[in-house]
């Protein structure tokens, strides 16, 4: 059995913790940790939709991602100060939004908008996957807030499923689950996998950083990714069940 620097087996998640309702002001929030990676996810509920959706009887869910200047080993300038949002930030923001909308019925949401902000407080690999997993919890709570405040009909079911995400990679020919940064930089293949609670793939982002991977290796990565997202789904369910969601 392959052991890693932190003592985990190849197919083992880092310790996952979630502090639900971390923000007193947001309609939904979750501070999620994947090991040393910590992301604050907040959901803001607005009655109304962007102009291009007015009158269609549909809602909208979108997301924004950002990393605090000292989330990494050295300080990075705030993108707002630079006056330009980086390509990586745009890409991850769109990924989070797509992942959440994959499990949202916008017609059931009504003409309401939910914006999810995912702010990385500390980065140690897997920031986008932690963001997606935590964002779903914040989204679910924001929807419940909308129902309690009569912006969403009580009988409506905006969520068709849950969604979670995890990173996987191949290091020295071995597939690994939930890569920390020290592992990510050594990976020959790096992949982020987004999966619904029912086990369907929303997105697979995979790149051979060194040696190309074959179909068997791809299947092995997807298998351990599904194992990881299944465990994350159970964590999400347990947390949301605490308040009867």
Coordinates of C-alpha atoms in Angstrom, one line a residue:
X1 CA 0.0 0.0 0.0
X2 CA 1.5 3.3 -1.1
X3 CA 1.8 5.8 1.8
X4 CA 2.2 9.6 1.2
X5 CA 4.2 12.2 3.1
X6 CA 1.2 12.9 5.3
X7 CA 0.5 9.3 6.0
X8 CA -2.5 8.9 3.7
X9 CA -3.0 6.0 1.3
X10 CA -3.1 6.8 -2.4
X11 CA -7.0 6.8 -2.5
X12 CA -7.6 8.7 0.8
X13 CA -9.0 12.2 1.1
X14 CA -7.3 14.8 3.3
X15 CA -9.2 15.7 6.4
X16 CA -12.3 17.5 5.4
X17 CA -14.0 20.0 7.7
X18 CA -16.9 22.3 7.1
X19 CA -18.0 25.2 9.3
X20 CA -21.5 25.9 8.0
X21 CA -23.0 29.3 8.5
X22 CA -19.6 30.9 9.1
X23 CA -20.8 34.3 7.8
X24 CA -23.5 36.0 9.9
X25 CA -24.5 38.2 7.0
X26 CA -24.7 35.9 3.9
X27 CA -27.8 33.9 3.1
X28 CA -25.7 30.8 2.9
X29 CA -22.1 30.2 3.8
X30 CA -19.5 27.5 4.5
X31 CA -15.8 27.6 5.5
X32 CA -14.4 24.4 4.0
X33 CA -11.0 22.8 4.5
X34 CA -9.4 20.1 2.4
X35 CA -6.3 19.6 4.6
X36 CA -4.4 22.8 4.5
X37 CA -6.6 24.4 1.8
X38 CA -9.3 26.6 3.3
X39 CA -12.0 28.3 1.2
X40 CA -14.8 30.6 2.5
X41 CA -17.9 30.2 0.3
X42 CA -20.7 32.7 0.7
X43 CA -24.0 32.8 -1.1
X44 CA -25.9 36.1 -1.6
X45 CA -29.5 35.9 -2.5
X46 CA -31.2 38.7 -4.6
X47 CA -34.8 38.9 -5.6
X48 CA -34.6 39.6 -9.3
X49 CA -32.4 38.5 -12.2
X50 CA -30.0 40.1 -14.7
X51 CA -31.7 42.2 -17.5
X52 CA -31.1 39.5 -20.1
X53 CA -33.3 37.0 -18.0
X54 CA -36.1 39.4 -17.0
X55 CA -39.5 38.0 -17.8
X56 CA -38.4 34.5 -18.6
X57 CA -39.6 33.0 -15.3
X58 CA -36.1 31.7 -14.5
X59 CA -33.5 32.4 -11.9
X60 CA -29.7 32.6 -12.2
X61 CA -26.8 31.1 -10.3
X62 CA -23.2 32.4 -10.8
X63 CA -19.9 32.4 -9.0
X64 CA -16.8 34.4 -8.4
X65 CA -13.4 33.0 -7.2
X66 CA -10.5 34.9 -5.6
X67 CA -7.4 34.2 -3.7
X68 CA -6.3 36.3 -0.8
X69 CA -2.8 37.9 -1.2
X70 CA -1.2 35.7 1.4
X71 CA -3.1 32.5 0.7
X72 CA 0.2 31.1 -0.6
X73 CA 3.8 30.9 0.6
X74 CA 4.6 34.4 -0.9
X75 CA 2.3 37.4 -1.2
X76 CA 0.5 38.0 -4.5
X77 CA -0.9 41.4 -5.4
X78 CA -4.7 41.7 -5.3
X79 CA -6.1 41.4 -8.8
X80 CA -8.4 44.4 -8.1
X81 CA -5.3 46.5 -7.5
X82 CA -3.7 45.3 -10.7
X83 CA -6.9 46.4 -12.5
X84 CA -7.1 43.1 -14.4
X85 CA -8.6 39.7 -13.4
X86 CA -6.3 36.9 -14.3
X87 CA -7.2 34.1 -16.8
X88 CA -6.9 31.4 -14.1
X89 CA -9.4 33.4 -11.9
X90 CA -11.9 33.7 -14.7
X91 CA -11.5 30.0 -15.6
X92 CA -12.2 28.8 -12.0
X93 CA -15.1 31.3 -11.5
X94 CA -16.7 29.9 -14.6
X95 CA -16.0 26.3 -13.5
X96 CA -17.7 26.8 -10.2
X97 CA -20.7 28.5 -11.8
X98 CA -21.1 25.7 -14.4
X99 CA -20.8 23.0 -11.7
X100 CA -23.5 24.6 -9.5
X101 CA -25.9 25.2 -12.4
X102 CA -25.6 21.6 -13.4
X103 CA -27.7 20.7 -10.4
X104 CA -30.1 23.7 -10.4
X105 CA -33.4 23.9 -12.1
X106 CA -33.5 27.7 -12.8
X107 CA -37.3 27.5 -13.5
X108 CA -37.9 26.2 -9.9
X109 CA -35.6 29.0 -8.6
X110 CA -38.0 31.6 -9.9
X111 CA -36.7 35.1 -10.9
X112 CA -34.1 35.2 -8.2
X113 CA -30.3 35.4 -8.4
X114 CA -27.7 33.6 -6.2
X115 CA -24.1 34.7 -6.4
X116 CA -21.5 32.5 -4.8
X117 CA -18.2 34.0 -3.7
X118 CA -15.4 31.6 -3.1
X119 CA -12.4 33.2 -1.4
X120 CA -9.3 31.1 -0.8
X121 CA -7.9 31.9 2.7
X122 CA -5.1 29.4 2.5
X123 CA -4.0 27.3 -0.5
X124 CA -2.4 23.9 -0.4
X125 CA -3.7 22.3 -3.6
X126 CA -7.3 21.6 -4.7
X127 CA -8.6 25.1 -4.2
X128 CA -11.2 24.9 -7.0
X129 CA -12.4 21.5 -5.9
X130 CA -12.8 22.6 -2.3
X131 CA -14.6 25.7 -3.6
X132 CA -17.1 23.7 -5.6
X133 CA -17.8 21.3 -2.7
X134 CA -18.3 24.1 -0.2
X135 CA -20.2 26.3 -2.6
X136 CA -22.9 23.7 -2.9
X137 CA -23.6 23.8 0.9
X138 CA -23.8 27.6 0.8
X139 CA -26.1 27.4 -2.2
X140 CA -28.4 24.9 -0.5
X141 CA -28.7 27.2 2.5
X142 CA -29.4 30.3 0.4
X143 CA -32.2 28.4 -1.4
X144 CA -33.7 27.5 2.0
X145 CA -33.4 31.2 3.0
X146 CA -35.3 32.1 -0.2
X147 CA -38.1 29.7 0.7
X148 CA -38.4 30.9 4.3
X149 CA -38.6 34.5 3.1
X150 CA -41.2 33.5 0.4
X151 CA -39.1 34.5 -2.6
X152 CA -39.2 30.8 -3.7
X153 CA -42.4 28.7 -3.5
X154 CA -42.3 26.2 -0.7
X155 CA -43.1 23.3 -3.0
X156 CA -40.4 24.3 -5.5
X157 CA -37.3 22.0 -5.8
X158 CA -34.5 24.1 -7.4
X159 CA -31.9 21.5 -6.6
X160 CA -32.0 18.4 -8.7
X161 CA -28.9 16.8 -7.1
X162 CA -25.8 17.7 -5.2
X163 CA -22.3 18.4 -6.6
X164 CA -18.8 17.9 -5.3
X165 CA -15.3 17.9 -6.8
X166 CA -11.9 16.5 -6.2
X167 CA -8.4 16.5 -7.7
X168 CA -6.6 13.3 -8.8
X169 CA -3.2 12.7 -10.4
X170 CA -0.5 10.3 -11.3
X171 CA 2.8 10.4 -9.5
X172 CA 5.6 7.9 -10.3
X173 CA 3.0 5.9 -12.2
X174 CA 0.6 5.7 -9.2
X175 CA -2.9 7.3 -9.2
X176 CA -3.4 9.6 -6.2
X177 CA -6.6 11.2 -4.8
X178 CA -6.9 14.8 -3.4
X179 CA -3.4 16.2 -4.2
X180 CA -1.7 18.6 -1.8
X181 CA 0.4 21.2 -3.4
X182 CA 3.7 19.3 -2.9
X183 CA 2.1 16.4 -4.8
X184 CA 0.5 18.5 -7.4
X185 CA 3.8 20.0 -8.6
X186 CA 5.3 16.5 -9.0
X187 CA 2.3 15.0 -10.8
X188 CA 2.8 13.6 -14.3
X189 CA -0.9 13.9 -14.9
X190 CA -3.2 16.3 -13.1
X191 CA -7.0 16.2 -13.2
X192 CA -10.0 17.9 -11.5
X193 CA -13.2 16.0 -11.6
X194 CA -16.7 17.4 -10.8
X195 CA -19.4 14.8 -10.0
X196 CA -23.0 14.9 -9.0
X197 CA -24.3 13.2 -5.9
X198 CA -25.8 10.5 -8.1
X199 CA -22.4 9.8 -9.7
X200 CA -22.7 11.6 -13.0
X201 CA -19.8 13.6 -14.3
X202 CA -20.2 17.4 -14.8
X203 CA -16.7 18.2 -15.8
X204 CA -13.3 16.5 -16.2
X205 CA -10.2 18.7 -16.6
X206 CA -7.2 16.5 -17.2
X207 CA -3.7 17.4 -18.5
X208 CA -0.5 15.3 -19.0
X209 CA 2.1 17.5 -17.4
X210 CA 4.9 15.1 -18.4
X211 CA 4.2 11.6 -19.8
X212 CA 0.9 11.2 -21.7
X213 CA -1.6 8.9 -20.0
X214 CA -3.4 5.9 -21.5
X215 CA -7.1 4.8 -21.2
X216 CA -6.4 2.4 -18.3
X217 CA -4.7 5.2 -16.3
X218 CA -7.6 7.5 -17.1
X219 CA -10.1 4.9 -15.9
X220 CA -8.1 4.4 -12.7
X221 CA -8.1 8.2 -12.1
X222 CA -11.8 8.4 -12.6
X223 CA -12.4 5.5 -10.3
X224 CA -10.6 7.0 -7.4
X225 CA -12.2 10.4 -8.2
X226 CA -15.7 8.8 -7.9
X227 CA -14.6 7.3 -4.6
X228 CA -13.6 10.7 -3.3
X229 CA -16.6 12.6 -4.5
X230 CA -18.9 9.9 -3.0
X231 CA -17.3 10.5 0.4
X232 CA -17.7 14.2 -0.1
X233 CA -21.3 13.8 -0.9
X234 CA -21.9 12.0 2.3
X235 CA -20.2 14.8 4.2
X236 CA -22.4 17.3 2.5
X237 CA -25.5 15.3 3.2
X238 CA -24.6 15.0 6.9
X239 CA -24.0 18.7 7.3
X240 CA -27.2 19.8 5.5
X241 CA -29.2 17.2 7.4
X242 CA -28.3 18.9 10.7
X243 CA -30.9 21.6 10.0
X244 CA -33.3 19.3 8.1
X245 CA -32.4 20.6 4.6

